[in-house]
Amino acid sequence: MDERRKPARTSTPIHPILADRFSTRAFDPERPVPFGTILALFEAARWAPSCFNDQPWRFLFWNRADNPDGWQEALGTLSSGNQIWAQNAPLLIAGIARTHFVHDQSPNRWGEHDTGLATMALLVEAQAQGLSAHPMGGFDAEKLRTSFGVPLEWH
């Protein structure tokens, strides 16, 4: 058995792509993520369902291999505990949600939910591509906003 596999002990069988997914903290900083693979992650997210098909998500990403300065700045927005292990991740991604619908500018109370669905699609695609991913909430949202020019209608 592959030593990297740590299938979940589920109460009933589920698809291996889900059972095998876990939030590792061990990344190889020398293993870059090819651009085609990055595109596949975001294409998977694009096909997630959303209210009115509004797709209220955007993903900012920093590839250590192509943009080490931006990657370092993004790493600096993480909590100190997350920086300890994330410093080895070759790719950092931030998911943000739009607070209002595009079609009528009314508040979108499902925007964060829909962004979560897109994130899960991205995580499943990462697993299918042989990658590991670790979603986290431990970051400074205001620092991310100011460092990367995230508009106020996104959070």
Short mmCIF file of C-alpha atoms in Angstrom, two decimals:
data_model
loop_
_atom_site.label_atom_id
_atom_site.label_comp_id
_atom_site.label_asym_id
_atom_site.label_seq_id
_atom_site.Cartn_x
_atom_site.Cartn_y
_atom_site.Cartn_z
CA MET A 1 0.00 0.00 0.00
CA ASP A 2 1.17 3.51 -0.81
CA GLU A 3 2.64 4.98 2.39
CA ARG A 4 1.18 8.40 1.53
CA ARG A 5 -2.36 7.00 1.48
CA LYS A 6 -4.23 7.47 4.70
CA PRO A 7 -7.79 6.54 3.78
CA ALA A 8 -10.47 7.81 6.13
CA ARG A 9 -12.19 5.23 8.29
CA THR A 10 -15.68 5.91 7.04
CA SER A 11 -18.84 4.42 8.50
CA THR A 12 -19.86 3.36 5.01
CA PRO A 13 -17.75 3.12 1.86
CA ILE A 14 -17.25 6.36 -0.06
CA HIS A 15 -15.34 7.09 -3.24
CA PRO A 16 -11.58 6.70 -2.74
CA ILE A 17 -10.91 10.20 -4.05
CA LEU A 18 -12.81 11.52 -1.02
CA ALA A 19 -11.65 8.90 1.48
CA ASP A 20 -8.00 9.47 0.55
CA ARG A 21 -8.14 13.27 0.82
CA PHE A 22 -6.71 14.77 3.97
CA SER A 23 -5.21 18.11 4.93
CA THR A 24 -1.51 17.39 5.02
CA ARG A 25 1.04 19.76 6.48
CA ALA A 26 3.95 18.10 4.68
CA PHE A 27 4.79 19.64 1.32
CA ASP A 28 7.83 19.33 -0.91
CA PRO A 29 8.99 22.88 -1.71
CA GLU A 30 11.03 21.52 -4.63
CA ARG A 31 8.00 19.94 -6.35
CA PRO A 32 6.45 22.68 -8.48
CA VAL A 33 2.85 22.50 -9.63
CA PRO A 34 2.71 22.67 -13.44
CA PHE A 35 0.64 25.49 -14.89
CA GLY A 36 -1.65 23.04 -16.70
CA THR A 37 -2.46 21.41 -13.37
CA ILE A 38 -3.21 24.80 -11.83
CA LEU A 39 -5.60 25.50 -14.70
CA ALA A 40 -7.33 22.16 -14.07
CA LEU A 41 -7.84 23.10 -10.39
CA PHE A 42 -9.58 26.32 -11.35
CA GLU A 43 -11.57 24.68 -14.13
CA ALA A 44 -12.93 22.19 -11.60
CA ALA A 45 -13.89 25.10 -9.32
CA ARG A 46 -15.59 26.86 -12.23
CA TRP A 47 -18.02 23.97 -12.62
CA ALA A 48 -19.24 24.12 -9.02
CA PRO A 49 -22.93 24.96 -8.57
CA SER A 50 -23.96 28.41 -7.40
CA CYS A 51 -27.15 30.36 -6.80
CA PHE A 52 -28.31 31.90 -10.12
CA ASN A 53 -25.07 30.50 -11.56
CA ASP A 54 -23.53 33.72 -10.22
CA GLN A 55 -20.19 32.02 -9.48
CA PRO A 56 -19.42 34.49 -6.68
CA TRP A 57 -15.87 33.21 -6.20
CA ARG A 58 -12.47 34.27 -7.32
CA PHE A 59 -9.20 32.60 -6.50
CA LEU A 60 -5.93 34.42 -6.10
CA PHE A 61 -2.91 32.18 -6.42
CA TRP A 62 0.81 32.45 -5.96
CA ASN A 63 3.12 29.92 -7.53
CA ARG A 64 6.42 29.84 -5.69
CA ALA A 65 8.28 28.76 -8.85
CA ASP A 66 6.95 31.61 -11.03
CA ASN A 67 6.37 34.40 -8.52
CA PRO A 68 8.52 33.94 -5.41
CA ASP A 69 8.03 37.54 -4.23
CA GLY A 70 4.23 37.38 -4.48
CA TRP A 71 4.27 33.92 -2.90
CA GLN A 72 6.34 35.27 0.03
CA GLU A 73 3.95 38.21 0.47
CA ALA A 74 0.98 35.82 0.46
CA LEU A 75 2.73 33.60 3.00
CA GLY A 76 3.09 36.70 5.18
CA THR A 77 -0.70 37.04 5.39
CA LEU A 78 -0.99 33.65 7.12
CA SER A 79 -1.05 33.18 10.88
CA SER A 80 2.35 32.31 12.34
CA GLY A 81 1.20 28.74 13.05
CA ASN A 82 0.21 28.23 9.42
CA GLN A 83 3.40 29.84 8.13
CA ILE A 84 5.44 27.12 9.85
CA TRP A 85 4.17 24.36 7.58
CA ALA A 86 2.87 26.38 4.60
CA GLN A 87 6.37 27.72 3.95
CA ASN A 88 7.00 24.48 2.06
CA ALA A 89 3.87 24.62 -0.11
CA PRO A 90 4.72 25.30 -3.76
CA LEU A 91 1.35 26.97 -4.36
CA LEU A 92 -0.80 29.23 -2.17
CA ILE A 93 -4.41 29.95 -3.09
CA ALA A 94 -6.90 32.36 -1.52
CA GLY A 95 -10.60 31.98 -2.24
CA ILE A 96 -12.75 35.08 -1.98
CA ALA A 97 -16.52 35.54 -2.25
CA ARG A 98 -18.49 38.42 -3.75
CA THR A 99 -21.07 39.80 -1.33
CA HIS A 100 -23.70 40.82 -3.93
CA PHE A 101 -25.25 39.23 -7.00
CA VAL A 102 -24.07 40.47 -10.38
CA HIS A 103 -27.51 40.54 -12.00
CA ASP A 104 -29.21 42.92 -9.54
CA GLN A 105 -26.62 43.86 -6.89
CA SER A 106 -28.82 42.45 -4.12
CA PRO A 107 -27.01 40.81 -1.18
CA ASN A 108 -25.92 37.26 -1.90
CA ARG A 109 -26.28 35.40 1.38
CA TRP A 110 -25.14 32.19 -0.35
CA GLY A 111 -21.88 33.61 -1.75
CA GLU A 112 -19.65 32.09 0.90
CA HIS A 113 -21.47 28.76 0.67
CA ASP A 114 -21.06 28.72 -3.11
CA THR A 115 -17.40 29.65 -2.77
CA GLY A 116 -17.02 26.71 -0.39
CA LEU A 117 -18.52 24.41 -3.04
CA ALA A 118 -16.03 25.73 -5.60
CA THR A 119 -13.21 25.23 -3.11
CA MET A 120 -14.26 21.63 -2.52
CA ALA A 121 -14.30 21.02 -6.27
CA LEU A 122 -10.77 22.44 -6.40
CA LEU A 123 -9.70 20.16 -3.53
CA VAL A 124 -11.16 17.06 -5.18
CA GLU A 125 -9.41 17.94 -8.44
CA ALA A 126 -6.14 18.42 -6.55
CA GLN A 127 -6.55 14.93 -5.09
CA ALA A 128 -7.31 13.52 -8.56
CA GLN A 129 -4.15 15.21 -9.88
CA GLY A 130 -2.03 13.55 -7.17
CA LEU A 131 -1.63 16.74 -5.16
CA SER A 132 -2.23 17.40 -1.50
CA ALA A 133 -4.08 20.48 -0.32
CA HIS A 134 -4.74 22.00 3.09
CA PRO A 135 -7.52 24.59 3.31
CA MET A 136 -7.15 27.02 6.20
CA GLY A 137 -8.80 30.00 7.75
CA GLY A 138 -5.80 31.20 9.72
CA PHE A 139 -4.84 34.31 7.80
CA ASP A 140 -5.17 38.07 8.12
CA ALA A 141 -7.99 38.98 5.72
CA GLU A 142 -7.30 42.71 5.92
CA LYS A 143 -3.61 42.18 5.17
CA LEU A 144 -4.57 40.02 2.18
CA ARG A 145 -6.98 42.74 1.02
CA THR A 146 -4.45 45.56 1.23
CA SER A 147 -1.47 43.55 -0.05
CA PHE A 148 -3.27 42.33 -3.16
CA GLY A 149 -5.89 45.00 -3.82
CA VAL A 150 -8.96 42.90 -3.03
CA PRO A 151 -12.03 45.17 -3.50
CA LEU A 152 -14.35 45.72 -0.54
CA GLU A 153 -17.24 43.83 -2.18
CA TRP A 154 -15.16 40.65 -1.93
CA HIS A 155 -14.38 38.85 1.29
#
